[in-house]
Short mmCIF file of C-alpha atoms and ligand atoms in Angstrom, two decimals:
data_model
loop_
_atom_site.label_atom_id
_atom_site.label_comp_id
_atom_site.label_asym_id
_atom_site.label_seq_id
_atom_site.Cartn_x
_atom_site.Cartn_y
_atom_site.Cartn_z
CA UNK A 1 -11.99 -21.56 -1.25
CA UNK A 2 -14.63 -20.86 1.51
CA UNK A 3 -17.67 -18.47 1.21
CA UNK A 4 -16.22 -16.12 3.72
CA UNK A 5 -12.87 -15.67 1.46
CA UNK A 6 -14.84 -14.97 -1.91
CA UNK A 7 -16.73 -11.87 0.16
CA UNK A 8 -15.64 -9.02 -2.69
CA UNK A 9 -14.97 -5.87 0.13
CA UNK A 10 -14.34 -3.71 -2.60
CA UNK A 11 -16.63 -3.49 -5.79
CA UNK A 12 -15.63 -1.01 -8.80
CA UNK A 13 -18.34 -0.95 -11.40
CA UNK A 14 -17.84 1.08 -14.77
CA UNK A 15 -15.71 4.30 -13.38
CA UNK A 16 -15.10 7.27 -14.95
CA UNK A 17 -13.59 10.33 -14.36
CA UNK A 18 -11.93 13.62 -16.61
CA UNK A 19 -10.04 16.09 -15.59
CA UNK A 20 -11.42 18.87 -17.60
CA UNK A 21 -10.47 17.75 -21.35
CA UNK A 22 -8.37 14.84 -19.92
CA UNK A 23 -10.47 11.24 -19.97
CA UNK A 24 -8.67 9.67 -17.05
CA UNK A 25 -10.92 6.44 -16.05
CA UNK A 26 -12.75 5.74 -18.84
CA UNK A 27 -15.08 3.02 -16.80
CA UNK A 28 -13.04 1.02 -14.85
CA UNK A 29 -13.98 -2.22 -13.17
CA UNK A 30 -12.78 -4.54 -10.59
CA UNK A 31 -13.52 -6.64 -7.34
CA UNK A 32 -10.90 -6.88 -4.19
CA UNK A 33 -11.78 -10.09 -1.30
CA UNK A 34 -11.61 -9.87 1.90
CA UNK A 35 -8.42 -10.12 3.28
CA UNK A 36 -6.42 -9.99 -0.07
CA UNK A 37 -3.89 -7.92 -1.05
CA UNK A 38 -4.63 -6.13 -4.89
CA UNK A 39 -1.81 -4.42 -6.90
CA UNK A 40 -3.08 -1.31 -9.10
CA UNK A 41 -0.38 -1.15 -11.95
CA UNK A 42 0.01 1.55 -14.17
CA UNK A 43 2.69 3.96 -15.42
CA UNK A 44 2.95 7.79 -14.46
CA UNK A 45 -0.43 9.11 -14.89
CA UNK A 46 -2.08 5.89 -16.06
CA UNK A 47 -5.22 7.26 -12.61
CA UNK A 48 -3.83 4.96 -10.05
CA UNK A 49 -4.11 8.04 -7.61
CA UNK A 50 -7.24 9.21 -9.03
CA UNK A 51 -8.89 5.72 -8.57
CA UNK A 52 -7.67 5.49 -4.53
CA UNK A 53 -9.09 9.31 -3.89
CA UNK A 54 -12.63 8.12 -5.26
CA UNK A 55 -12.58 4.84 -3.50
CA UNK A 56 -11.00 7.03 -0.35
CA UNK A 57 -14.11 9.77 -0.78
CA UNK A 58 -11.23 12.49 -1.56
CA UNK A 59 -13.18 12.65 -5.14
CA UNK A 60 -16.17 12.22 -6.73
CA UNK A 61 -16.50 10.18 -10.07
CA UNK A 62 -18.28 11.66 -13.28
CA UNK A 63 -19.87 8.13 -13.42
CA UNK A 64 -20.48 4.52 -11.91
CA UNK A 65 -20.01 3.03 -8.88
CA UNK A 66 -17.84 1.58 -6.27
CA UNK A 67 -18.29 0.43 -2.62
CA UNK A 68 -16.30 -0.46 0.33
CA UNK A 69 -17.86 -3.69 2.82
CA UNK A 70 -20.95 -2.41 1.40
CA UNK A 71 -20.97 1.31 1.56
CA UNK A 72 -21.25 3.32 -1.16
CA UNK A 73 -18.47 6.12 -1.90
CA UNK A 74 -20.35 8.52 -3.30
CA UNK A 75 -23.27 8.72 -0.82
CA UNK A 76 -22.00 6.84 2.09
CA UNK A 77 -18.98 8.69 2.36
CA UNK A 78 -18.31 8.60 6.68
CA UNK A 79 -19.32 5.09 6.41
CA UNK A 80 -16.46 4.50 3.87
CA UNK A 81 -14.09 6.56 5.83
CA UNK A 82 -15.12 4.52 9.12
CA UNK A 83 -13.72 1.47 7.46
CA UNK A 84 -10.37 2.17 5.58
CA UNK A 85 -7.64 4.44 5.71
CA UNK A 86 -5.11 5.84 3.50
CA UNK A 87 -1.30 6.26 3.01
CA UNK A 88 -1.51 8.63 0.40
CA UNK A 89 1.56 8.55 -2.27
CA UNK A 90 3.26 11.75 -0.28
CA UNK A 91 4.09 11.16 3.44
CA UNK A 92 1.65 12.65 5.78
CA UNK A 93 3.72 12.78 8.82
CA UNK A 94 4.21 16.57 10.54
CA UNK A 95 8.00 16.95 10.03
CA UNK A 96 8.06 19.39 13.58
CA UNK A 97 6.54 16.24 15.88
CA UNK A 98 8.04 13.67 17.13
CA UNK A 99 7.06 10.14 15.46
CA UNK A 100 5.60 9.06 18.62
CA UNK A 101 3.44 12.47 18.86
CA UNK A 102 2.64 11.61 15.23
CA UNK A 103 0.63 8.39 16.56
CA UNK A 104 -0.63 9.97 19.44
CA UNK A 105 -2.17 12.67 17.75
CA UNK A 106 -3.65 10.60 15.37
CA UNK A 107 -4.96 8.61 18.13
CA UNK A 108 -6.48 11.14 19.63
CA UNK A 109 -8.17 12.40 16.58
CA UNK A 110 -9.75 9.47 16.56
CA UNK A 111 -10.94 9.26 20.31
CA UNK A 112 -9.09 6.32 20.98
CA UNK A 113 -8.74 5.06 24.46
CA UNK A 114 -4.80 5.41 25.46
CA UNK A 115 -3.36 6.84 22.71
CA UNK A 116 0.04 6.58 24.47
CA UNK A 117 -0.30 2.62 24.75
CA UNK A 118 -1.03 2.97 20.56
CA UNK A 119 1.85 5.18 20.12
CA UNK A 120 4.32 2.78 21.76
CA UNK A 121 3.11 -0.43 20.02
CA UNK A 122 2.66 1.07 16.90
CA UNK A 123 6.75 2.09 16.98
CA UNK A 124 7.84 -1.83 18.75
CA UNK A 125 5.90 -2.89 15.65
CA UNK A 126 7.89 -0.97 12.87
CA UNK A 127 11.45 -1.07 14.73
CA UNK A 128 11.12 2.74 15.26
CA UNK A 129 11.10 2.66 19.31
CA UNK A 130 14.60 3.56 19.25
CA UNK A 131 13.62 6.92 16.86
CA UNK A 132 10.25 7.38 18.69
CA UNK A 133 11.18 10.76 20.63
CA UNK A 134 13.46 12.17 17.59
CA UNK A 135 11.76 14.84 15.12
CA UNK A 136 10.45 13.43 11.74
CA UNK A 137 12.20 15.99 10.00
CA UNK A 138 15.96 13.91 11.39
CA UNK A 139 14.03 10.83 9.56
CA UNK A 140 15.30 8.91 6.80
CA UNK A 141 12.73 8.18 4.32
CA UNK A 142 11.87 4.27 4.86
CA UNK A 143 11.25 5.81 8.39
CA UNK A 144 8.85 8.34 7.55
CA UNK A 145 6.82 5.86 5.32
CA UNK A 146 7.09 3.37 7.63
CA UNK A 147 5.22 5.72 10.51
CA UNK A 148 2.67 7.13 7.67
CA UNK A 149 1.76 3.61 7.43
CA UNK A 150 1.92 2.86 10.88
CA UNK A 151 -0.27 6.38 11.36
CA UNK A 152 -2.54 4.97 8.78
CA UNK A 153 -3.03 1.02 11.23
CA UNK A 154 -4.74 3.42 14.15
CA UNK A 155 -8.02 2.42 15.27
CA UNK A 156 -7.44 -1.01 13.10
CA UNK A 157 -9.45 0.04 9.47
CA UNK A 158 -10.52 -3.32 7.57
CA UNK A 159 -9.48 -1.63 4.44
CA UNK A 160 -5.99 0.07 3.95
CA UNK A 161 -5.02 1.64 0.64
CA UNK A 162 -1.24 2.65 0.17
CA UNK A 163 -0.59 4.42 -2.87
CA UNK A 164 2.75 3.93 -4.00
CA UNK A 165 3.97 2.42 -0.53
CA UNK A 166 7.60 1.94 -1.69
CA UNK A 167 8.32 4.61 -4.20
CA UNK A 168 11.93 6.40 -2.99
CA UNK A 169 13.04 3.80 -0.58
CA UNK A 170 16.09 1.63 -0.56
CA UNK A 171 15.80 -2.26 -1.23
CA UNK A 172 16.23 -3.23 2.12
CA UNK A 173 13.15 -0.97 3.42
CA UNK A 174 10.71 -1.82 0.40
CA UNK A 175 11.28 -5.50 1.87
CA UNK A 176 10.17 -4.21 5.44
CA UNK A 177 7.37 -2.19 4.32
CA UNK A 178 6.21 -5.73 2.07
CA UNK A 179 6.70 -8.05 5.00
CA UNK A 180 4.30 -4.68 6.50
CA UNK A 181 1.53 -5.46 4.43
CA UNK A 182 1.92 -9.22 4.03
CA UNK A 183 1.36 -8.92 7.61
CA UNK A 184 -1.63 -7.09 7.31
CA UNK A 185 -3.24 -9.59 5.18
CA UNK A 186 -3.04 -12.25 7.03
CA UNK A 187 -4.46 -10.58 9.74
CA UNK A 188 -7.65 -10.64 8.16
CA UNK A 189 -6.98 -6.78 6.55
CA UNK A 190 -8.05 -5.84 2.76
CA UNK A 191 -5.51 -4.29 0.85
CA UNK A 192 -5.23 -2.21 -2.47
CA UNK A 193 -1.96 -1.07 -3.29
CA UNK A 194 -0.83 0.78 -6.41
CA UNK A 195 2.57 0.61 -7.77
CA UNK A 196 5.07 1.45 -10.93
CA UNK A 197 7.15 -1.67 -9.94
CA UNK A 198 6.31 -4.95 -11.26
CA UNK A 199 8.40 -7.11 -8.79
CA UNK A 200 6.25 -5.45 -6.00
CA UNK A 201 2.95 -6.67 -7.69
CA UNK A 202 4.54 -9.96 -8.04
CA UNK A 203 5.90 -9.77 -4.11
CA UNK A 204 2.80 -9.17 -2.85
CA UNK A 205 -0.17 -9.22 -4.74
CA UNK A 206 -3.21 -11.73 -4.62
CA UNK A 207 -4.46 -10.42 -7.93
CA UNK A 208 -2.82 -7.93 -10.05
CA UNK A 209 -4.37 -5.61 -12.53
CA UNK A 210 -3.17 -3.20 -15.02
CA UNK A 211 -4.94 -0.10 -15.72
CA UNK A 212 -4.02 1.62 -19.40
CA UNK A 213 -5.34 4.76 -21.30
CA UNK A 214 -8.21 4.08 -18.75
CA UNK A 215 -9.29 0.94 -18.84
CA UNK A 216 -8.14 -2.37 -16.58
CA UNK A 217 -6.88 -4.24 -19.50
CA UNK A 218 -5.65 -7.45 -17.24
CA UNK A 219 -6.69 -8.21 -14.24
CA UNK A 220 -5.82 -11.70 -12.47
CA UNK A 221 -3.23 -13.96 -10.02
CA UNK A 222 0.33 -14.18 -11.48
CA UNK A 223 0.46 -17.05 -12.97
CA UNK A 224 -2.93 -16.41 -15.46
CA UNK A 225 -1.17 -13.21 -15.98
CA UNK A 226 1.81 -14.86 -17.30
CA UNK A 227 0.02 -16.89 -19.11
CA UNK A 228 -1.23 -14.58 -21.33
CA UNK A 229 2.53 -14.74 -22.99
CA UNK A 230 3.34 -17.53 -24.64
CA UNK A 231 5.53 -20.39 -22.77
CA UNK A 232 9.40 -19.68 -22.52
CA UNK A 233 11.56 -21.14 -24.50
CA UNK A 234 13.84 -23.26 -21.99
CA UNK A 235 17.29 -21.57 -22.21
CA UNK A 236 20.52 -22.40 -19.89
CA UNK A 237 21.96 -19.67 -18.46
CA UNK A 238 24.36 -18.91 -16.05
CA UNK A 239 22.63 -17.41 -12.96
CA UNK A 240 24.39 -14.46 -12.29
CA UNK A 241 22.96 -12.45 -8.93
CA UNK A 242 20.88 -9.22 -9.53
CA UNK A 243 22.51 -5.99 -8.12
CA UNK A 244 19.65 -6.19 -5.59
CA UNK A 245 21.03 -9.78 -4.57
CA UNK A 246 24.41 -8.31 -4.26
CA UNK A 247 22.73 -4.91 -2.41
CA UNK A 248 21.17 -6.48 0.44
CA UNK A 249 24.35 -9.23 0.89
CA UNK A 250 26.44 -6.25 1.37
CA UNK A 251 24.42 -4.37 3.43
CA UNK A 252 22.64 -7.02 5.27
CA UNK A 253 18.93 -8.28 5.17
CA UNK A 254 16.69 -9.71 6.92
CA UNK A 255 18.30 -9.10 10.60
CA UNK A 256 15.52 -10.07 12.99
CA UNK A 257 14.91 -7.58 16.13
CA UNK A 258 14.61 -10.10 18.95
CA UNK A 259 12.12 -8.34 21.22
CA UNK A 260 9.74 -7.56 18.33
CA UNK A 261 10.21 -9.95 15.73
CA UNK A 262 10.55 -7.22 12.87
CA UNK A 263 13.45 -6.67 10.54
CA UNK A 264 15.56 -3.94 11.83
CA UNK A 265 16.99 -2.00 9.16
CA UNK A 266 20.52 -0.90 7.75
CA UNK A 267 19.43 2.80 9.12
CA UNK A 268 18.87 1.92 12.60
CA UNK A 269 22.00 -0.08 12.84
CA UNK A 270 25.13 1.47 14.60
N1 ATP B 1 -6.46 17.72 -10.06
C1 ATP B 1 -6.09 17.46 -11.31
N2 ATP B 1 -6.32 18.35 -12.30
C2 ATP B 1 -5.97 18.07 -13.57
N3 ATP B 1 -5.37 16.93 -13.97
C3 ATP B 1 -5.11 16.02 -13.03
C4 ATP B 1 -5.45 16.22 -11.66
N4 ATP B 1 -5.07 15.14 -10.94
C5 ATP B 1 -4.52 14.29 -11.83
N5 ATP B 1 -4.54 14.81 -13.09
C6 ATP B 1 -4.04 14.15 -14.31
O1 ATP B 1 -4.71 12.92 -14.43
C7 ATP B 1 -3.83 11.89 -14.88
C8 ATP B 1 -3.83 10.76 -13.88
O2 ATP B 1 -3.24 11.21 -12.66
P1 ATP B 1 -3.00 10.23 -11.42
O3 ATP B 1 -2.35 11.04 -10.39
O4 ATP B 1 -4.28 9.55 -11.07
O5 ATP B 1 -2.00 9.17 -12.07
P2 ATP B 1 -1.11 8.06 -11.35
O6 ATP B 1 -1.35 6.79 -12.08
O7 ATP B 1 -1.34 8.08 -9.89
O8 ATP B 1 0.35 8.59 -11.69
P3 ATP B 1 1.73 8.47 -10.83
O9 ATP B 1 2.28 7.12 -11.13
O10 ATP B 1 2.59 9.55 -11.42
O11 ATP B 1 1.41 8.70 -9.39
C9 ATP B 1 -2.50 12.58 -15.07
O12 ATP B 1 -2.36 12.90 -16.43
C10 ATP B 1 -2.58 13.81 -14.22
O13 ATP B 1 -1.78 14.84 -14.74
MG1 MG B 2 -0.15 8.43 -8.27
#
C-alpha cells in the first residue's frame, strides 16, 4: 500500500450525540482513505443517519470531533460542504421537473459552466437519456435514486455520502446503483455508505463497520470480519440458486447499453 492510499479523508474521533433523553452516539470512532468505499451498518435507529448529518454539517455533535480532507465539521462547515455531497436516505429530486431540469438546476446552483452539457452526461451516464425530458413524478424508484445520486456527482465532490443508497429498489437496480459507486471509487472518489443489508457491505465495501447501542463495535475488511467467527465446519451441500439468482435470470441482468457502457435496466426496456 502506497502513502497516498493510507491518506485517512475522513477522521471520526469520540462522537456523541442525544436526542433529548435518547444517547444516540455514545463516542463513536473511525477513519475512511482516500478513495475507499466504507459501509456504516446498523439496524433501524442504530444513528447511521445521525452520524452522515454531522459529518454532512446538517448537525452539530454534543461532543468530539470529525473532519473531512482536513476540515473540521463543526467549525469549518462551507469548507466541508465544498468537498462532499449527500444523497440523503429520502430522494431529493422535485417530483414537478423534469430529470434533466433536476441536473440543470442543480448545476446552476452551483455556478457551473454549461449546466446543459452536465445535465446530458449526467443522464448517458445512468441510462436515463431516454427518461431525461419525462416528469420525476412518472419515475420508477431505481430512477429517482439513480438521478438523486447522479444530482449528488455535480461539480465532482471528493467525498460522497449515500445514506441508504438501495433501500426500496428491485435487485436488478441495487446492482446498477453498486456498479454506481464501485465506479466512483475507482475514480479516485471517497465513499461512506450506510446500509441495513449485509450483502451490500460485502458488495461493496473496503472496510465495514458496525455501529450498536452507540458504539462501532467492529470495524474492518471482510475477511478480518469473518474472522471474528470461528472457521466453518466444511459441509456438502447441494447448491441450490438464491431467489435473487433466479430473479435477475428471469428478468435479465447485466444487459450492457452499447453507446454508454452502463447496464440498462428491466424498467427502461420495451
Ligand atoms: N430529530 C430527532 N429527534 C429525536 N429523536 C431522533 C431525531 N432523529 C433521530 N432520532 C432518533 O435517534 C435514533 C437514531 O436515528 P437515526 O435516524 O440516526 O438511525 P438510523 O440508523 O439512520 O436508522 P434507519 O435505519 O431507520 O434509517 C432513533 O431512535 C431515532 O428515533
Ligand atoms: Mg437512517
Amino acid at each position: 500500500m502506497t502513502i497516498q492510499q493510507q491518506v485517512q479523508t475522513i477522521r471520526v474521533r469520540g462522537l456523541e450525540k442525544s436526542y433529548d433523553k435518547l444517547d444516540v452516539l455514545r463516542g463513536v470512532d473511525f477513519d475512511v482513505a482516500r478513495g475507499s468505499i466504507f459501509a456504516l451498518l446498523g439496524s433501524n435507529g442504530a444513528g447511521k443517519t445521525t452520524v452522515v448529518k454531522i459529518l454532512s454539517t446538517l448537525l452539530k455533535a454534543d461532543a468530539g470531533a470529525a473532519s473531512i480532507n482536513g476540515f473540521d465539521v463543526a467549525t469549518q462547515a462551507s469548507e466541508v460542504r465544498e468537498t462532499i455531497s449527500l444523497t440523503g436516505q429520502f430522494a431529493a429530486v422535485d417530483e414537478m421537473l423534469s430529470g434533466w431540469e433536476n441536473l440543470v438546476l442543480v448545476a446552476r446552483l452551483r455556478h457551473l459552466d454549461d449546466p446543459d452539457l452536465i445535465a446530458d452526461e449526467l443522464l448517458a451516464r445512468f441510462s436515463l437519456t431516454d427518461a431525461g425530458a419525462r416528469k420525476v413524478s412518472t419515475y420508477s424508484g431505481g430512477m429517482r435514486r439513480r438521478l438523486d445520486i447522479a444530482m449528488s456527482l455535480i461539480g465532482n465532490p471528493p467525498v460522497i455520502f449515500l445514506d441508504e443508497p438501495t433501500t426500496g429498489l428491485d435487485p436488478q437496480a441495487r446492482i446498477e446503483v453498486w456498479q454506481t459507486v464501485k465506479d466512483l471509487a475507482e475514480g479516485g472518489t471517497t465513499v461512506l455508505l450506510t446500509t441495513q443489508y449485509l450483502d451490500e457491505a460485502e458488495q461493496l465495501a473496503d472496510r465495514i463497520a458496525i455501529l450498536h447501542k452507540g458504539r462501532i463495535i467492529v470495524n474492518g475488511t471482510l475477511a478480518e470480519l469473518k474472522q471474528l467467527l470461528p472457521p466453518a465446519r466444511v459441509e456438502y451441500v447441494e447448491k441450490q440458486p438464491t431467489l435473487e439468482d433466479v430473479f435477475l435470470a428471469l428478468v435479465g441482468s447485466g444487459a450492457k447499453d452499447s453507446a454508454t457502457g452502463n447496464h440498462r435496466i428491466s424498467e427502461e426496456r420495451p
